[in-house]
Short mmCIF file of C-alpha atoms and ligand atoms in Angstrom, two decimals:
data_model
loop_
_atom_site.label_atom_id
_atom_site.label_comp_id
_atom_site.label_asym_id
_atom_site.label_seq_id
_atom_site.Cartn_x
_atom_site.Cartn_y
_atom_site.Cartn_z
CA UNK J 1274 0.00 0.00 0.00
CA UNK J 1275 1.51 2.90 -1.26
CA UNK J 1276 0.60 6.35 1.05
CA UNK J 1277 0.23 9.22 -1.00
CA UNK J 1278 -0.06 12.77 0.32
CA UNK J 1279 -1.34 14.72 3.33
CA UNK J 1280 -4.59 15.43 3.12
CA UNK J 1281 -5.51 16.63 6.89
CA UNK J 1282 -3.61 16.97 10.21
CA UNK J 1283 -5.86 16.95 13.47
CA UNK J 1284 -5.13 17.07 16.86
CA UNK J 1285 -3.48 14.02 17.11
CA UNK J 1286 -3.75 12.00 13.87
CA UNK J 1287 -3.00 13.01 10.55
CA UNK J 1288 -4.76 11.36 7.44
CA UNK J 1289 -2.92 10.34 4.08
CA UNK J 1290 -4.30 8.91 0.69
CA UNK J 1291 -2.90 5.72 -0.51
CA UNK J 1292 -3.12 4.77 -4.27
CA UNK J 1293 -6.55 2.91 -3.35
CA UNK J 1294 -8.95 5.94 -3.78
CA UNK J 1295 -11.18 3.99 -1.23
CA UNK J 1296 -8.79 3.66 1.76
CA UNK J 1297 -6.89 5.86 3.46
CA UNK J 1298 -4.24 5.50 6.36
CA UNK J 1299 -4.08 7.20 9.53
CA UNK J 1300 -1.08 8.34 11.18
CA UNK J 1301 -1.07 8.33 15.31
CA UNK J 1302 0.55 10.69 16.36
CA UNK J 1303 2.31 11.24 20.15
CA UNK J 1304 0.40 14.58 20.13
CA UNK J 1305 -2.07 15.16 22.95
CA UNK J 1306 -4.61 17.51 23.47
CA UNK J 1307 -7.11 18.95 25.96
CA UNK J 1308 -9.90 21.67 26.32
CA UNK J 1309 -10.80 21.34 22.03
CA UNK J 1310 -7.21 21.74 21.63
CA UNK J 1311 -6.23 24.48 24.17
CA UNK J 1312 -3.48 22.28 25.66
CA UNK J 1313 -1.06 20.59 23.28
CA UNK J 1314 1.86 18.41 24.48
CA UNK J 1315 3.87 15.27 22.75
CA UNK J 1316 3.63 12.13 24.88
CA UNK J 1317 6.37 9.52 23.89
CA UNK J 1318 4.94 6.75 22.76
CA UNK J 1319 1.43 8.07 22.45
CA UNK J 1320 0.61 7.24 18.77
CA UNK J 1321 1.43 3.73 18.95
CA UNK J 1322 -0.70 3.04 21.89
CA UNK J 1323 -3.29 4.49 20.46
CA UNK J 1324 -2.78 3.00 17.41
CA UNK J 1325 -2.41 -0.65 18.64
CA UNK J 1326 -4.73 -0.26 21.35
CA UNK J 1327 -7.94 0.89 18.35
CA UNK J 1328 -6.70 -1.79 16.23
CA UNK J 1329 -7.53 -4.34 19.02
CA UNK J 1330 -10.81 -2.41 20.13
CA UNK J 1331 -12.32 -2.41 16.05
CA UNK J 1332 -11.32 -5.73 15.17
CA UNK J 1333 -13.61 -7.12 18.51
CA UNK J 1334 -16.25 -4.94 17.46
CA UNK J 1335 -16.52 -6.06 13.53
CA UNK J 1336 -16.25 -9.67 14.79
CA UNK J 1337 -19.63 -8.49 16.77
CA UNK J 1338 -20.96 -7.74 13.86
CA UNK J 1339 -20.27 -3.64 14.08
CA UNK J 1340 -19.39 -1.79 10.70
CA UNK J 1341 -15.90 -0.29 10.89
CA UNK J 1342 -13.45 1.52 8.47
CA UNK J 1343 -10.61 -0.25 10.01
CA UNK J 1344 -8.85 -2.32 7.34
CA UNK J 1345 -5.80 -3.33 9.28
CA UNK J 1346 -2.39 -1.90 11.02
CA UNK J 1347 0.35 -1.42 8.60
CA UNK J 1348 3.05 -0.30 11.55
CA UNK J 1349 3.10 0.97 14.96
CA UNK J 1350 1.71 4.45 14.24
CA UNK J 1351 -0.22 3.80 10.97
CA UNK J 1352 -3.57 2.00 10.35
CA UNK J 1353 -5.06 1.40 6.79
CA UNK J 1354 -8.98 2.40 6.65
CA UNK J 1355 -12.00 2.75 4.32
CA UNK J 1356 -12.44 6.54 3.37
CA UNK J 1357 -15.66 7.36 4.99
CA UNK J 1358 -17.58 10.63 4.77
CA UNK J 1359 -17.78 11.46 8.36
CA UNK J 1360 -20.76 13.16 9.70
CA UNK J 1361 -19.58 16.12 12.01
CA UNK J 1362 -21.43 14.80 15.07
CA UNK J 1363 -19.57 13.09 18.33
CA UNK J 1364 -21.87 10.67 19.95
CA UNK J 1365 -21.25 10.29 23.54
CA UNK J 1366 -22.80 7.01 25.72
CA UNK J 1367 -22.19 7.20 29.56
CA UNK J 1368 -22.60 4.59 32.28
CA UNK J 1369 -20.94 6.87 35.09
CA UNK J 1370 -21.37 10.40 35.55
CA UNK J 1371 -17.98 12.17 34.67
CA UNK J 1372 -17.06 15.15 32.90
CA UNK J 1373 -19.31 17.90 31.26
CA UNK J 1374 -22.27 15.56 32.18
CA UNK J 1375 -21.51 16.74 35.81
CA UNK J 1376 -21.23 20.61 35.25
CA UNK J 1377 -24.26 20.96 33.05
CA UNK J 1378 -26.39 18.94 35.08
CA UNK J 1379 -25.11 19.34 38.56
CA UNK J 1380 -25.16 15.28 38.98
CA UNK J 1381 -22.40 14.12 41.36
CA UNK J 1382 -19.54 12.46 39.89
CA UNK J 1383 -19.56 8.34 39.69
CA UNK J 1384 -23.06 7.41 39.83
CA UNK J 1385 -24.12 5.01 37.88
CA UNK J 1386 -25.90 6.09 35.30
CA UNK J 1387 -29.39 3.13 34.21
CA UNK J 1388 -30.12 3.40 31.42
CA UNK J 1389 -27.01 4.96 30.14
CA UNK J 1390 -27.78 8.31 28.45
CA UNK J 1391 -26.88 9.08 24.89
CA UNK J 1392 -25.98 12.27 23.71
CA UNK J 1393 -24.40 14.17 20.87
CA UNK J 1394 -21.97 17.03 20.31
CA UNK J 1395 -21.28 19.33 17.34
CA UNK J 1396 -18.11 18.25 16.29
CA UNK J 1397 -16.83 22.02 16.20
CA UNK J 1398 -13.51 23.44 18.28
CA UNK J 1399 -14.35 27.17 18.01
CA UNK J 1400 -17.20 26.53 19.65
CA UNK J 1401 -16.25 24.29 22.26
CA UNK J 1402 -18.11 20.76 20.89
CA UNK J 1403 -21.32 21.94 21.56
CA UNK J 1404 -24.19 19.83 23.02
CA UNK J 1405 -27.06 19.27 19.79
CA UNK J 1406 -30.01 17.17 19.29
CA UNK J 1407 -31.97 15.06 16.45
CA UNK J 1408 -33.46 17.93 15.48
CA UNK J 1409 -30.40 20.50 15.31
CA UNK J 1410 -28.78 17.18 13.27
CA UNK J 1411 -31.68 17.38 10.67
CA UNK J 1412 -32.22 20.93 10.19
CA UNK J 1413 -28.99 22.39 9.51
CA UNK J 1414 -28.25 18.88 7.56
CA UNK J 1415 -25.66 17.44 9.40
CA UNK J 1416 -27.02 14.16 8.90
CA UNK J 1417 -30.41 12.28 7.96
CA UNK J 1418 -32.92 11.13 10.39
CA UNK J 1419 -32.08 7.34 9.24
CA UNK J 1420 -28.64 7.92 9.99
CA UNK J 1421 -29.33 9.27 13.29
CA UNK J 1422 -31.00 6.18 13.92
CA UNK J 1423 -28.26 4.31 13.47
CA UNK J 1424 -25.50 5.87 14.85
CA UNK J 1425 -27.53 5.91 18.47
CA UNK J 1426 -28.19 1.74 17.77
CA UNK J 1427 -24.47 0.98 17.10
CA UNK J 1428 -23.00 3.39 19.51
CA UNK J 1429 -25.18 1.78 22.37
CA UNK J 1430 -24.67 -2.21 20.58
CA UNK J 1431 -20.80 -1.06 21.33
CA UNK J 1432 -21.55 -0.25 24.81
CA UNK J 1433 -23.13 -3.35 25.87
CA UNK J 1434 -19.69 -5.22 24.03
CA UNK J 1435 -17.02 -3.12 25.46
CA UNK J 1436 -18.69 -2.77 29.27
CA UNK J 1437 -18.60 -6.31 29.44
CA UNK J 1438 -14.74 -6.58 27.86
CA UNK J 1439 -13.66 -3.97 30.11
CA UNK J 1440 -15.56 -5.37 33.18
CA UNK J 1441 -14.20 -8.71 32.54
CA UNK J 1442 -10.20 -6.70 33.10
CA UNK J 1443 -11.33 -5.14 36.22
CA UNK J 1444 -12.08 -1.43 35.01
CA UNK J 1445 -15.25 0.34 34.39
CA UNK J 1446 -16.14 1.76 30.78
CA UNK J 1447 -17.54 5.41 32.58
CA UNK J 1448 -17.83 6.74 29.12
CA UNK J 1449 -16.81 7.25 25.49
CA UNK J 1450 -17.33 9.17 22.29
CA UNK J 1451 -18.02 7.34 18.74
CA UNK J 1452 -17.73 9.63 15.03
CA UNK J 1453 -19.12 7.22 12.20
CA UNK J 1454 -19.48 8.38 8.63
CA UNK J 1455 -20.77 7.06 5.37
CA UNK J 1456 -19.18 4.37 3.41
CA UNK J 1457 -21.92 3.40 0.19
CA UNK J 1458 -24.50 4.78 1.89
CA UNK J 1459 -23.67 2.92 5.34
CA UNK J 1460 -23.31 4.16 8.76
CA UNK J 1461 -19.45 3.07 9.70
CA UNK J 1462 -18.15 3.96 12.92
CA UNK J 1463 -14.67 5.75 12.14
CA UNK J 1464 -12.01 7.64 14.51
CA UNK J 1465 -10.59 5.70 16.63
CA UNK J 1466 -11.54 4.17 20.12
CA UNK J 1467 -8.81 4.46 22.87
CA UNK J 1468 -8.06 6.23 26.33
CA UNK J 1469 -7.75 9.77 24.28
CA UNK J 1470 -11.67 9.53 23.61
CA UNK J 1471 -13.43 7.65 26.85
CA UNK J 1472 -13.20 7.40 30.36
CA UNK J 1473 -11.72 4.26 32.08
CA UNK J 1474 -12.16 3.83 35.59
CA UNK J 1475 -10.34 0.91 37.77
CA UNK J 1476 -13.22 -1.13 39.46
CA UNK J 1477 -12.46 -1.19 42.88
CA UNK J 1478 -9.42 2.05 43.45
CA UNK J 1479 -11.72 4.25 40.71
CA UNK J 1480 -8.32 5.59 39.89
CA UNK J 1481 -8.25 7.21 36.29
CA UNK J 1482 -7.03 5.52 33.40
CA UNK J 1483 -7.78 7.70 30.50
CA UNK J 1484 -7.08 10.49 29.57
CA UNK J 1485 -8.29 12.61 32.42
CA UNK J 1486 -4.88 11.76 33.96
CA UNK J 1487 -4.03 14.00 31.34
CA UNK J 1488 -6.59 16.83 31.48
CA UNK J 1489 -6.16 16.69 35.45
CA UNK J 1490 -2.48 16.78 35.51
CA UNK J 1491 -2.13 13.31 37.32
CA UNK J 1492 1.14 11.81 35.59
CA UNK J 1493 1.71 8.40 34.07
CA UNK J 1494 -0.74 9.11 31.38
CA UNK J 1495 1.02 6.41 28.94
CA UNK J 1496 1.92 4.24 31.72
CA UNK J 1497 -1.82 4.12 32.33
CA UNK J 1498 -2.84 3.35 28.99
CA UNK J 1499 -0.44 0.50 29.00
CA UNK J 1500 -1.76 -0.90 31.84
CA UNK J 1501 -5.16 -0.58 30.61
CA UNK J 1502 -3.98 -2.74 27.44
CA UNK J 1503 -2.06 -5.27 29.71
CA UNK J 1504 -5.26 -5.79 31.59
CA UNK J 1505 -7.07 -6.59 28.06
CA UNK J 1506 -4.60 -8.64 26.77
CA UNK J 1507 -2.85 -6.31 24.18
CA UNK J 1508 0.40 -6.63 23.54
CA UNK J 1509 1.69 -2.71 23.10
CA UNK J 1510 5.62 -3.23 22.89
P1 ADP V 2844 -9.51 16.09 15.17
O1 ADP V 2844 -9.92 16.32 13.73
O2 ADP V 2844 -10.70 16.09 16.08
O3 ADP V 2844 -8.43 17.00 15.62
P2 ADP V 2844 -7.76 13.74 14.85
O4 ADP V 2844 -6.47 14.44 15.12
O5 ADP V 2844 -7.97 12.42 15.47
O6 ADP V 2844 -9.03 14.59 15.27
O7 ADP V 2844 -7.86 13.65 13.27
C1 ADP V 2844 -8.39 12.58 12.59
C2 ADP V 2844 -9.47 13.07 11.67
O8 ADP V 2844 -9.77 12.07 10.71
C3 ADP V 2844 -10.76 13.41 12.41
O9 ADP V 2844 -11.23 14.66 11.98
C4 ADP V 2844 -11.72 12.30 11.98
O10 ADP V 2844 -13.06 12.74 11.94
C5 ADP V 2844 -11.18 11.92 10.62
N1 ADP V 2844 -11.40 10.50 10.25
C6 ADP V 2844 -11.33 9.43 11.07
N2 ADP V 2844 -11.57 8.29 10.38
C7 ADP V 2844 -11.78 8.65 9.08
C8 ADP V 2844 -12.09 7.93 7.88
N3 ADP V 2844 -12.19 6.61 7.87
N4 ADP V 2844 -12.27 8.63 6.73
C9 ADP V 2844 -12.18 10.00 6.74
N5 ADP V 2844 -11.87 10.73 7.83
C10 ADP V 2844 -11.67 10.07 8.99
P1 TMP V 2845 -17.31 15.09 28.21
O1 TMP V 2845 -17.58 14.62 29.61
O2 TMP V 2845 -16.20 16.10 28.13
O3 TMP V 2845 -18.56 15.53 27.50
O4 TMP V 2845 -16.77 13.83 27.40
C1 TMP V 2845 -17.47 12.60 27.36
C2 TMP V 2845 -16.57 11.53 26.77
O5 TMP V 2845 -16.37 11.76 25.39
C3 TMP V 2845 -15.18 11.47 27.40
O6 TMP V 2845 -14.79 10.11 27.43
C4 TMP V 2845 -14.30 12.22 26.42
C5 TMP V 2845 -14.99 12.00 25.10
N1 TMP V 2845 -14.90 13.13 24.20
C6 TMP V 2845 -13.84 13.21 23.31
O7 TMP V 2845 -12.99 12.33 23.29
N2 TMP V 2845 -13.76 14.26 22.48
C7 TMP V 2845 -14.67 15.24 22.46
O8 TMP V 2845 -14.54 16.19 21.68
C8 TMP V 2845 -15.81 15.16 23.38
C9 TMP V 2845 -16.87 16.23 23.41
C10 TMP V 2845 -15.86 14.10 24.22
N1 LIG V 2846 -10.71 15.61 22.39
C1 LIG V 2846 -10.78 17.04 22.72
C2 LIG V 2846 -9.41 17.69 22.55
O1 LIG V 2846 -8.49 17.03 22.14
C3 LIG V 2846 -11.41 17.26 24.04
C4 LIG V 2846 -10.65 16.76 25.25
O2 LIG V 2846 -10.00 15.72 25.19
O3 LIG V 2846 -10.72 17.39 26.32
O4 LIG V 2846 -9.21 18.85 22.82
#
């Protein structure tokens, strides 16, 4: 697979074309960010975590029968994926009460949340990932009402798989955030999933494990997320 040029750098991955004009490959980078990209720092090691750590996390999901772009991992840092046309929504499932959910609502942090709620965000720095709804997603077009659909029944179908896989390893899933886009006309979840975009609480300390160690200043954020992938059985050296 040949990797052609740069067509976008993000916070911390950059996307390339390949000469496939249906795949593309994304480059992990050790780049870390906070606060919609406020707070920028390089964390050795970082992108192949990451990178490893998704490729684990999409191929359990596809084996469950989730669509994903993920193709397969061509090194450390870079993954090969179907090009998707992603929808500019985040959509956010949480079991625990963490985070934003806890300043905008006042809820005390930790409770379990039954049924978990589902929400989504404007995918949008400048303005801080706003909160939206269904109808905000179908009126200014973001994405059709079918669409919507599905993106709530696969982000909550990966909830009930990765609760379980995480329980099983003796840490709590608190939270996470899913982007799909369109590949033929399908819903595909995209991104990535890793400690950069959920929460991950140990089950019985509650210490941190994601990347609130970051956010919060609480050291041994790769450490962490290598401990989190020993726990599931991933090899990350
Ligand atoms: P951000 O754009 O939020 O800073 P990243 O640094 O992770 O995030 O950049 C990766 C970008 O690639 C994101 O904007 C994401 O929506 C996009 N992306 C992820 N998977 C795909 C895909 N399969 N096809 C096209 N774009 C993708
Ligand atoms: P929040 O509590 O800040 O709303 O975040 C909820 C979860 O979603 C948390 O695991 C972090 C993740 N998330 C991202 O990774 N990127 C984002 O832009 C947003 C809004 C949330
Ligand atoms: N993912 C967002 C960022 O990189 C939000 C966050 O992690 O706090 O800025």
């Amino acid at each position: 697979m040949q990797m052609g040029e740069e067509l976008y750098s993000g916070k911390a991955k950059s996307v390339f074309s390949t000469d496939d004009p249906e795949l593309y490959i994304l480059h992990f980078r050790d780049d870390t960010s906070a606060f919609d990209g406020e707070r920028v720092e390089q964390l050795s090691d970082k992108g192949k975590v990451n990178n490893i750590f998704n490729a684990f996390i999409m191929e359990k999901l596809a084996k469950k029968g989730i669509p994903t772009h993920f193709v397969k991992r061509l090194s450390d840092t870079d993954s090969l994926v179907k090009k998707l046309d992603m929808i500019p929504v985040e959509c956010v499932v949480r079991n625990y009460a963490a985070g934003s959910l806890c300043r905008r609502y006042g809820i005390e942090e930790g409770i379990s949340i039954d049924p978990p709620t589902f929400e989504f965000f404007l995918k949008n720095d400048a303005l801080h990932d706003p909160i939206i709804n269904d109808s905000h997603i179908i009126s200014f077009g973001w994405a059709k009402a079918e669409h919507i659909e599905a993106m709530k029944t696969l982000t909550i179908k990966v909830n009930s798989i990765l609760k379980k896989l995480f329980l099983e390893a003796d840490m709590l899933l608190v939270d996470y955030k899913l982007e799909f886009g369109l590949s033929n006309g399908e819903i595909t979840l995209g991104d990535e999933f890793s400690p950069d975009g959920c929460r991950i609480w140990d089950k019985s300390t509650r210490n941190k494990m994601d990347k609130d160690r970051f956010r919060q200043n609480l050291g041994n954020v790769i450490e962490t997320y290598k401990e989190v992938g020993r726990r599931l059985g991933i090899d990350l050296d």
